[in-house]
Structure formats: C-alpha cells, structure tokens
Tab-separated table of C-alpha atoms and ligand atoms in Angstrom:
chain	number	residue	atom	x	y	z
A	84	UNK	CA	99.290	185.180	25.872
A	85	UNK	CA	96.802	185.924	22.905
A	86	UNK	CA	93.152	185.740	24.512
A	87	UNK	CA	91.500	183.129	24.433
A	88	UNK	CA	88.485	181.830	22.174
A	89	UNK	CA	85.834	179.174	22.158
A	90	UNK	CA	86.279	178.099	18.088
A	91	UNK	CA	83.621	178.267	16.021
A	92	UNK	CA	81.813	174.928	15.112
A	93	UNK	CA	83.329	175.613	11.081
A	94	UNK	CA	86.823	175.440	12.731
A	95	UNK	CA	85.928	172.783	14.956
A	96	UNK	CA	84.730	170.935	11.872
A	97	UNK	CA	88.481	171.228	10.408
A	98	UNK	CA	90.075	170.247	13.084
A	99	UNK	CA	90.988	166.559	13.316
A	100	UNK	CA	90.334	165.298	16.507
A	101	UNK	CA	90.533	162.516	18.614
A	102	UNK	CA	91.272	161.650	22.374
A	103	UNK	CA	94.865	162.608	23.494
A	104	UNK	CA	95.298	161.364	26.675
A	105	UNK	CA	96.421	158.141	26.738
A	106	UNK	CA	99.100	158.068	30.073
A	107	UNK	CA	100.809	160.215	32.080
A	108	UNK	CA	103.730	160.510	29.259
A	109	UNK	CA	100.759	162.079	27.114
A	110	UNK	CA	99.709	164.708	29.992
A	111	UNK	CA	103.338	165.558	30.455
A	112	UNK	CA	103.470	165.915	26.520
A	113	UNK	CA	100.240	168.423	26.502
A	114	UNK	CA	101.168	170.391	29.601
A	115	UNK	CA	105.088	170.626	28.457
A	116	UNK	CA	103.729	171.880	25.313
A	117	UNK	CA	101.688	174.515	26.990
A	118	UNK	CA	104.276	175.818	28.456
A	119	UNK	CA	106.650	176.148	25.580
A	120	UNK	CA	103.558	177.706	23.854
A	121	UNK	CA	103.799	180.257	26.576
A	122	UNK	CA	107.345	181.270	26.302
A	123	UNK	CA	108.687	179.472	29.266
A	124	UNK	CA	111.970	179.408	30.056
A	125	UNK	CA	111.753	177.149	33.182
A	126	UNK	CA	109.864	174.116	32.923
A	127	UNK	CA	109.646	171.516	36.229
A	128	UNK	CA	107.483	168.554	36.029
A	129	UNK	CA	107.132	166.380	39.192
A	130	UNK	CA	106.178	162.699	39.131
A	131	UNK	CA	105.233	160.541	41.639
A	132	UNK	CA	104.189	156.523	41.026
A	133	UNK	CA	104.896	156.995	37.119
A	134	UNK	CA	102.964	159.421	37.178
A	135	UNK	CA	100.283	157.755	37.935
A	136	UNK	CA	99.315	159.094	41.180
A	137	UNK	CA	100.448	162.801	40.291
A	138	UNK	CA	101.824	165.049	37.544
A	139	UNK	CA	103.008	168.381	38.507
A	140	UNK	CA	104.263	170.644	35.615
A	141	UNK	CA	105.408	174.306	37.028
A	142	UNK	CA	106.350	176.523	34.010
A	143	UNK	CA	107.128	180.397	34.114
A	144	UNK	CA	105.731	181.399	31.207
A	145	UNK	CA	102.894	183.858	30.132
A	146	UNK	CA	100.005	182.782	32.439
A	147	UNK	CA	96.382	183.412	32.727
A	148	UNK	CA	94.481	186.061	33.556
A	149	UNK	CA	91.190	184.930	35.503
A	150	UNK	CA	89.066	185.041	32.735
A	151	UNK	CA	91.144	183.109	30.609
A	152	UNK	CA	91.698	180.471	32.985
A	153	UNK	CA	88.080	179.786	33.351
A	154	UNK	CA	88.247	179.343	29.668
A	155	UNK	CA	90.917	177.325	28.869
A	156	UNK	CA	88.930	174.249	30.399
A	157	UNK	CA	86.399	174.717	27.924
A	158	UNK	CA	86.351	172.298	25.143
A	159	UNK	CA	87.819	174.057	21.601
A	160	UNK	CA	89.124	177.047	23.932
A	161	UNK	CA	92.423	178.024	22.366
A	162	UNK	CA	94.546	181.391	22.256
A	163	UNK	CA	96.223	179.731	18.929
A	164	UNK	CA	93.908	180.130	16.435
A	165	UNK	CA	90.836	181.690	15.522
A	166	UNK	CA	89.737	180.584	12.391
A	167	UNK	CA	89.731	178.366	9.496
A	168	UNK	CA	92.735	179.881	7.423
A	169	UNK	CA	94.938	179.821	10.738
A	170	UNK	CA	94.636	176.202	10.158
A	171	UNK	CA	97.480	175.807	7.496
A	172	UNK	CA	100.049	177.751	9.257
A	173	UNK	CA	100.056	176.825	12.654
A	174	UNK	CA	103.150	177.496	14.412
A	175	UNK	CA	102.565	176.961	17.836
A	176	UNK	CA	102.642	173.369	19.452
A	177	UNK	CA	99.143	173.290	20.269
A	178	UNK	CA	95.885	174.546	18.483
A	179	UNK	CA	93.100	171.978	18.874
A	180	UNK	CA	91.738	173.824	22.680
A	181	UNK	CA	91.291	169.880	24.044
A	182	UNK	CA	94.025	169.285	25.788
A	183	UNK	CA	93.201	170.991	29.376
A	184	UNK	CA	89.554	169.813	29.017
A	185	UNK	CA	90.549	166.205	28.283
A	186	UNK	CA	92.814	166.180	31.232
A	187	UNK	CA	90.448	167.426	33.650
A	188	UNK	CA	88.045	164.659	32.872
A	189	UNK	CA	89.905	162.284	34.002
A	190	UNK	CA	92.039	163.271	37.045
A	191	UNK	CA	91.743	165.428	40.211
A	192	UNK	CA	93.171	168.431	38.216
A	193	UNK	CA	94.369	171.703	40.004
A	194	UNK	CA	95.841	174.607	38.167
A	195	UNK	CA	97.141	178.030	39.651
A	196	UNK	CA	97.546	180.677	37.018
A	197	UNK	CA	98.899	184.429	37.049
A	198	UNK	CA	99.768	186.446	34.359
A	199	UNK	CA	102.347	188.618	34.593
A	200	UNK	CA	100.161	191.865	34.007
A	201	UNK	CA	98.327	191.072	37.668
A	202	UNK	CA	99.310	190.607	40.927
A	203	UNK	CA	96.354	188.105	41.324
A	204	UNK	CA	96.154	184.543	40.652
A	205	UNK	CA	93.589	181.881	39.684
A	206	UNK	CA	93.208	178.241	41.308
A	207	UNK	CA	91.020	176.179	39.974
A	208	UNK	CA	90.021	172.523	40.774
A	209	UNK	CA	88.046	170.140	39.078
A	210	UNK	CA	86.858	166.335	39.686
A	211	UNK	CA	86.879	164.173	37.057
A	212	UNK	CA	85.480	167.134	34.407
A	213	UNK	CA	83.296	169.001	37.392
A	214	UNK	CA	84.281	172.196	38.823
A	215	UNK	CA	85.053	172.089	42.517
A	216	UNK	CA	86.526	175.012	43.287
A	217	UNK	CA	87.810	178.561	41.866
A	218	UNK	CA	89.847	180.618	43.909
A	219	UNK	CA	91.850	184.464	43.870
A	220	UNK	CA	95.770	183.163	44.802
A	221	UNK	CA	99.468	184.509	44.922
A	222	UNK	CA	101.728	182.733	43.022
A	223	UNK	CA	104.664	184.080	40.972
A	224	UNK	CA	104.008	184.711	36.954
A	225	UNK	CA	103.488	181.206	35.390
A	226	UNK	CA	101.299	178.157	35.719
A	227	UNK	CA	101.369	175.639	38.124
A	228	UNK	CA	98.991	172.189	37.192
A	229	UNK	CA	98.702	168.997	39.296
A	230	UNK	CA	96.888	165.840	38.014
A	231	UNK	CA	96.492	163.570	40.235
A	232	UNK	CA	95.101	159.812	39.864
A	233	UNK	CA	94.761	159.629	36.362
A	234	UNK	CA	91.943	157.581	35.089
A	235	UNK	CA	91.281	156.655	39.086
A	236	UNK	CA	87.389	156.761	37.898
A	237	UNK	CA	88.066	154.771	34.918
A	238	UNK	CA	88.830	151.738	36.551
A	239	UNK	CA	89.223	150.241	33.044
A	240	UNK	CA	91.461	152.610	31.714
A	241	UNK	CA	93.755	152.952	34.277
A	242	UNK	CA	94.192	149.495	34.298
A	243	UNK	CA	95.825	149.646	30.997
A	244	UNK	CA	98.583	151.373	32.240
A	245	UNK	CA	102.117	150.067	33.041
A	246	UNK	CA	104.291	149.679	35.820
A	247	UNK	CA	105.717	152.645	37.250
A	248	UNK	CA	109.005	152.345	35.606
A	249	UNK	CA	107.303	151.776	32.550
A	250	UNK	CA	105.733	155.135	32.781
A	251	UNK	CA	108.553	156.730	33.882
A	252	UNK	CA	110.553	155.504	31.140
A	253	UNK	CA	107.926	156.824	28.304
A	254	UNK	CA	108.042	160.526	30.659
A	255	UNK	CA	111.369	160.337	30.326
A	256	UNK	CA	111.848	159.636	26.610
A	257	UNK	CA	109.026	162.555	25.335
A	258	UNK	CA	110.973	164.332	28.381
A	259	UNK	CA	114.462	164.295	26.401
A	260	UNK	CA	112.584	165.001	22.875
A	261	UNK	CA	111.770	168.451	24.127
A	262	UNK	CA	115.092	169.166	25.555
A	263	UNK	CA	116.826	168.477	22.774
A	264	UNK	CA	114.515	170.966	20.668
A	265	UNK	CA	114.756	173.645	23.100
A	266	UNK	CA	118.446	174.290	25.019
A	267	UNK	CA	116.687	177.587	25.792
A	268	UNK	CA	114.579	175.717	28.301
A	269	UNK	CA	115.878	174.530	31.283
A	270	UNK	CA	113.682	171.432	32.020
A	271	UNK	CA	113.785	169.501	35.965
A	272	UNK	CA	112.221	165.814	36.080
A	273	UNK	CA	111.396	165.077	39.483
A	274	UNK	CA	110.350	161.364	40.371
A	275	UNK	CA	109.162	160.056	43.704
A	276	UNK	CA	111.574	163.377	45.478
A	277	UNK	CA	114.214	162.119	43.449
A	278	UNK	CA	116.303	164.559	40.743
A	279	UNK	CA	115.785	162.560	37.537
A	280	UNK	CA	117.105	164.916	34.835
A	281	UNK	CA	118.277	168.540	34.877
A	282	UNK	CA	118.832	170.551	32.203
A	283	UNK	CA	120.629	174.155	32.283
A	284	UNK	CA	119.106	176.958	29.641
A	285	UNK	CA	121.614	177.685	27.541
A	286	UNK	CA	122.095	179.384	23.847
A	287	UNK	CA	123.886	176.985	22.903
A	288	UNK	CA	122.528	173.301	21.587
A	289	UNK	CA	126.066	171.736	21.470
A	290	UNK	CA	126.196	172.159	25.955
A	291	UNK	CA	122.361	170.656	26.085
A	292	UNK	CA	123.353	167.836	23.864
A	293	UNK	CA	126.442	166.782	26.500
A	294	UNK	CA	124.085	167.387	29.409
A	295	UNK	CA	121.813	164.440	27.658
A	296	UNK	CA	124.762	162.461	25.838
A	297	UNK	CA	127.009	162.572	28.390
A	298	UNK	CA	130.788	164.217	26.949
A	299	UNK	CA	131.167	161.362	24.862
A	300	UNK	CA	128.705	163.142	22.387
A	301	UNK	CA	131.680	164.973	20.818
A	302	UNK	CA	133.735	162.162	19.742
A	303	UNK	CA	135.589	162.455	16.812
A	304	UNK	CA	133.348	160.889	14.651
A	305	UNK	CA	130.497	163.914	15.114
A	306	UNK	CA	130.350	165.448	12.261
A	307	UNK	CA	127.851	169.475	12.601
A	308	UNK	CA	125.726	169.532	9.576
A	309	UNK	CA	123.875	172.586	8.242
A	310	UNK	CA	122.223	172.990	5.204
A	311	UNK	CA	119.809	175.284	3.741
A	312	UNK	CA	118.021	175.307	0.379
A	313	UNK	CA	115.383	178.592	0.094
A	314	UNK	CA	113.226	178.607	2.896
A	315	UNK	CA	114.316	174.838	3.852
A	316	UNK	CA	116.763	174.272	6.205
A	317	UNK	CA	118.513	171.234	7.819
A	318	UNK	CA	120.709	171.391	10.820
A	319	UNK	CA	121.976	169.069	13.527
A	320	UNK	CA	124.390	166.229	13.906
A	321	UNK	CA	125.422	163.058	12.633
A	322	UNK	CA	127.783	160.181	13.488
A	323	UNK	CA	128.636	157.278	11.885
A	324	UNK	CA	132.370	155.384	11.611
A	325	UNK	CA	133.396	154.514	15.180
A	326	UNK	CA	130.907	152.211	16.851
A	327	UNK	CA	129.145	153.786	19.486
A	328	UNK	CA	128.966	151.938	23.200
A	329	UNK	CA	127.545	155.509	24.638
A	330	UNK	CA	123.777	155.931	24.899
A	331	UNK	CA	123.538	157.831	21.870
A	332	UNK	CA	123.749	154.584	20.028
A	333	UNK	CA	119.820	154.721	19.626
A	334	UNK	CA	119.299	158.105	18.941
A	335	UNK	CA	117.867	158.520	15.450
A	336	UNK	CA	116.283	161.804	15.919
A	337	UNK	CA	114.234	163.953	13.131
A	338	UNK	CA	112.579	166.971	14.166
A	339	UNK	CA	110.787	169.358	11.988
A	340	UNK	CA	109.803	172.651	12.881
A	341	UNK	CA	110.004	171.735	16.674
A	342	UNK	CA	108.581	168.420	16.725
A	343	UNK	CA	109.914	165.006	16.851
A	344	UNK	CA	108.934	162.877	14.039
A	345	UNK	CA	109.279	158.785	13.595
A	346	UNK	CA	108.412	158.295	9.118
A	347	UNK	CA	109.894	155.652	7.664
A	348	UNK	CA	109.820	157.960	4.396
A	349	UNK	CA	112.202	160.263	6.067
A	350	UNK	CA	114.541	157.584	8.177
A	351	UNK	CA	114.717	155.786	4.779
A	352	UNK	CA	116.126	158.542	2.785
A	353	UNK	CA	118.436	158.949	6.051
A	354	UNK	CA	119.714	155.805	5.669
A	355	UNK	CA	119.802	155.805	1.905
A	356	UNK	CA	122.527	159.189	2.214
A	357	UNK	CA	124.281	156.729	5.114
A	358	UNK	CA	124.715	153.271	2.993
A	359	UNK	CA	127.475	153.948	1.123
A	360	UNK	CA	129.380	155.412	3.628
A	361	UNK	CA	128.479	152.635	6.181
A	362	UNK	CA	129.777	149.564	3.957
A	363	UNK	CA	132.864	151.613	3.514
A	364	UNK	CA	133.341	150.769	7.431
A	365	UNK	CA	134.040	147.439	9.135
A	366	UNK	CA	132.379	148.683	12.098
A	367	UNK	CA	128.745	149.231	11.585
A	368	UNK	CA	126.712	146.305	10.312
A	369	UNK	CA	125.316	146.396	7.120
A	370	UNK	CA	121.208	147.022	8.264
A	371	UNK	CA	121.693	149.475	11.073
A	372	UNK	CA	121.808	152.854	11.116
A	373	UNK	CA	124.305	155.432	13.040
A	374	UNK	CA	123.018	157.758	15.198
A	375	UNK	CA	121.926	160.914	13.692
A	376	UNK	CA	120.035	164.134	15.205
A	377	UNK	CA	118.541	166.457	12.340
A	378	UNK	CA	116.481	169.774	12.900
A	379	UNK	CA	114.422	170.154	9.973
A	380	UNK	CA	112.521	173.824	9.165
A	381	UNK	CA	109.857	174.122	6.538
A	382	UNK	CA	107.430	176.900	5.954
A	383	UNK	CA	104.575	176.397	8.575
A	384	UNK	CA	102.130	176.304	5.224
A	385	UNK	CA	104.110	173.103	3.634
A	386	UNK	CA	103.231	171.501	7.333
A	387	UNK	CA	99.934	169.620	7.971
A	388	UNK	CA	99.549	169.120	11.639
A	389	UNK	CA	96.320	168.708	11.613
A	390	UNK	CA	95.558	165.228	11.474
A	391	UNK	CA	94.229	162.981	14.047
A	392	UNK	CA	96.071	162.567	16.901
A	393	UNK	CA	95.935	158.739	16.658
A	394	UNK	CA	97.494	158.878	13.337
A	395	UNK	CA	100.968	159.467	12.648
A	396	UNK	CA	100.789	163.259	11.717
A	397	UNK	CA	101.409	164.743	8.248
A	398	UNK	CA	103.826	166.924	6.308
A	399	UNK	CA	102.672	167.733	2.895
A	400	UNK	CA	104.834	169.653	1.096
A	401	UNK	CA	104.392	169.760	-3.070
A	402	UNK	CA	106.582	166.713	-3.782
A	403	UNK	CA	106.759	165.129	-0.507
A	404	UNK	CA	104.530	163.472	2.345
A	405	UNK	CA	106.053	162.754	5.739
A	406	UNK	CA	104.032	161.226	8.938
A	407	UNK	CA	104.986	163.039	12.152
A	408	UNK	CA	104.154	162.152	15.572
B	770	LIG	N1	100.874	176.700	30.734
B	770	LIG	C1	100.086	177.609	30.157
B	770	LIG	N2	100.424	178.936	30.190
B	770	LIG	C2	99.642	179.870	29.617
B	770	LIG	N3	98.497	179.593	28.951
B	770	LIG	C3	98.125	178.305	28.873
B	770	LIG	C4	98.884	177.251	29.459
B	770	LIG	N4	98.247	176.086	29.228
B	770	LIG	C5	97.157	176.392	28.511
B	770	LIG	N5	97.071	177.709	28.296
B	770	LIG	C6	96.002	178.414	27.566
B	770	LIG	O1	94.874	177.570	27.572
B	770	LIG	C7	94.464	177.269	26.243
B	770	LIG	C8	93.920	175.867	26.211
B	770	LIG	O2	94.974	174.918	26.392
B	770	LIG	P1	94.830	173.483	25.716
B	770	LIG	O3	96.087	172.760	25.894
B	770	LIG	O4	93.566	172.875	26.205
B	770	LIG	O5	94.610	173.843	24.174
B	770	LIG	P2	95.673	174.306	23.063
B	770	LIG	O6	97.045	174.249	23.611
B	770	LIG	O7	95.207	175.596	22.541
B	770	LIG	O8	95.443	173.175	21.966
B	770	LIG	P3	95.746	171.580	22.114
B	770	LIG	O9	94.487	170.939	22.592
B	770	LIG	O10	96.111	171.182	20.726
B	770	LIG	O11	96.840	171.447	23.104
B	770	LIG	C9	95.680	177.498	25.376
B	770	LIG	O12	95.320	177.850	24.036
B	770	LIG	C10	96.369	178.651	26.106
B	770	LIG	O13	95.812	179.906	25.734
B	771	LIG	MG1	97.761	172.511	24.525
C-alpha cells in the first residue's frame, strides 16, 4: 500500500464531504472497499444482530505497517491521493481518508494490521473516537476490523436503525453488488455463526454470476453483450423474452468503472434500447423492464466521484451526466 498522508487543507477543500456512516450496510460498504483498495483476494465479513452488535471484515490484502495504522484513523488520512489534480482521476474506491475515522467514532472499533513486508502486527482499539489501546501482534498479512455496537453512544441514532433482518438484508444487497464486480474476490457473509453467502474466486464472471443467480442464470434467453467504442466500453448481460420466475427478475444492474450505479438517465436509455423489443413479446408487460447486468468503463477523468456522499454521485463526461451511488 502507497503511504499514507494527512491531505492538505486545499485538497480537503475539494473534496466533497459529508457523513458516511449511516448503518452497518454502510460500514460493511467502507471496510469492503478498503479491502478491494488493498488488493484482496479474500474478503470475510462477520455479522452478528444485523450487524448491529458487531461487524467483522477480515481481508488479505496489503496491510499496514505500524505507522500507517496509527494514521489511517486520522481524519483526511488517505494512501489514494495526494493532491488536488489526483482529484479528477481517481481510480481507487476510496479517496476522501474519512471512512476509518468516522467509524471509530461511533463504535468499539478494533483493527489488527500487518503488512506483508513485517512479521509484526498492529492492534489498535478505540472507544467511541478515543484511543484505548495500541498493541505489537501476530496475525497473518491482511487486516482484521471489528465494530462493535454501532451508534451504542448515540442512543438517538441507533435508534433509527432497523430490525435485524432489515439490516441484514441491506448487508446483503451492497454484499452481492461487490461480488458481482469482482469474481476475483472470493467474498464469505457470516450472520449470527451462520454461512450466509460464499463466493469462490474465480477468472471467470460467467461461474460468479451462477453462484449468485443460481444455474438458471444461463437460460436461453441470456444474451453476452460486449461493446467498445474508443476508450468506452460496455460489457455484461442481458435478458429479456422468457419471463423470469428466478431471482434475477429484479436485477437491473449498471456498474461503471467498478461501482454500482442507480440514474434514471442511464436505466432510461436502458429501457429505451429494450421497448421495441419488449412489445414484440407477449410476455413482459409493457412498463417493466428485463433484467439486465452492464459493466460500463470510462476514462477515470470523464468520472466525477467526488460529490457528496449524500448525493447521488456524478459522471460527467462531455455530452453526458449520470448520478452514481
Ligand atoms: N483494509 C485495509 N488494508 C490496507 N490499508 C487500509 C485498509 N483500510 C484502510 N487502509 C488505509 O487507511 C487509509 C484510510 O482509510 P479510509 O477508509 O479512512 O480512507 P480512504 O479509503 O482513503 O478514503 P474514504 O474515506 O473515501 O474511504 C486508506 O487510504 C488506506 O491507506
Ligand atoms: Mg476507505
């Protein structure tokens, strides 16, 4: 991993902020995230009560060294960029250097870090944003974090959270976005001791999309799309003239340059290519939409992830403006 800098107050002053953390689904997201930023190939997150009494993501990627763990629980600490012109071609999943320092301030958060390079780890525990305790460990290569009782000192917060299968359900869904990105990663959901989902590594996209789908995925009516126009490219899957009874029958999925996106500007022109084809059939209703599961790559400068969190993100490309979560 890139060391790690505190961003100076001009960056700071680009970046669009805002608070991330809004349930367990949104640590998962961050910490998941982390871990793809640092190369992992194995990613386990535990879950107990919806998360709401613990999060445990194990990932076996890059790790920290000491130093770098201290600092990655500094506000605007980040190995991703370093300054302003970094800004309009991010390509990593995270940039902002607020996601470990949000999380911290409002859980029991424990992380156990070792890069690769030493044969020493680093635990560290903090209390609601205080530092309790930092440790030398063993641990293999990776990074281990637990949250537990998220929002337990923000009585009013944590009362805005759901029931446990609530949670679960919104782990779950961000859960199966990033598996269907990256089939490189194998990715374990554990809830309550139970084995929720788990997902091989594998090369190939078309064996992670059966684990999800099931084997009905590759009915007859799949059709592999693939498309590429300069430094654009489309790729992925669509459906569309059997009816589906299989779970895919909700999947609209766009993702663009590894993250999931829900614009109406995009799932209209989706539907727009679709129409004609769709009143040709008897079986899908005029007004809904076949399943469809599209990887989308633009240039990293014709991307603007940098809005607020709270907002739908942007795309801006010369002719076009997409919203991206
Ligand atoms: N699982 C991990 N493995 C290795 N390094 C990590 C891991 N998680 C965090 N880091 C390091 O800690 C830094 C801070 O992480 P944090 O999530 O707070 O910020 P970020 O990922 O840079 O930006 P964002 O706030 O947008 O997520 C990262 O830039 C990275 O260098
Ligand atoms: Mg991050």
């Amino acid at each position: 991993m890139p060391k790690i800098n505190i961003l100076s107050e001009d960056v700071r002053n680009k970046i669009a902020a805002g608070e991330v953390i809004e349930r367990p689904a949104s640590v998962v997201k961050e910490l998941v995230e982390n871990a793809i930023d640092a190369k992992a190939t194995a990613i386990t997150v535990i879950v107990e009560n919806g998360g709401k009494d613990l999060i445990q993501v194990i990932d076996n990627g890059l790790g920290m060294e000491p130093d770098d763990a201290m600092l990655a629980l500094e506000s605007h600490a980040t190995s991703k960029i370093r300054n302003v012109d970094d800004i309009v071609h991010i390509s990593s999943l995270g940039f902002r250097g607020e996601a470990l320092p949000s999380i911290a301030s409002v859980s029991h958060f424990t992380m156990v870090t070792r890069s690769a390079d030493l044969d020493v780890a680093t635990r560290i525990e903090i209390n609601d944003g205080k530092l309790r305790d930092v440790q030398k460990t063993s641990s293999n290569p990776g990074t281990t974090i637990w949250v537990r009782g998220l929002f337990k000192s923000l009585p009013a917060r944590r009362k805005f959270l759901r029931s446990e299968t609530v949670e679960l359900r919104h782990i779950m869904k961000y859960f199966h976005y990033q598996a269907i990105i990256y089939p490189n990663v194998s990715f374990k959901l554990i809830a309550d001791t139970r084995q929720k989902l788990n997902y091989i590594a594998s090369e190939d996209r078309n064996l992670r999309m059966s684990e999800i789908f099931g084997a009905g995925f590759f009915q007859d009516d799949l059709i592999q799309v693939s498309g590429q126009n300069g430094d654009y490219r489309v790729d992925g899957y669509i459906f569309g003239l059997e009816e589906r009874q299989d779970k895919l029958i909700d999947a609209q999925y766009v993702f663009i340059n590894g993250r999931f996106i829900n614009d109406k500007t995009v799932k209209h022109s989706i539907k727009s290519a679709y129409e004609p084809h769709i009143s040709k059939t008897r079986v899908w209703m005029k007004g809904t939409t076949p399943p469809y599961i599209l990887f989308v790559h633009v240039p990293a400068t014709q991307i603007d992830v940098n809005v607020s969190p709270h907002q739908k993100m942007k795309c801006v490309s010369e002719r076009t403006t997409w919203c991206i979560h």
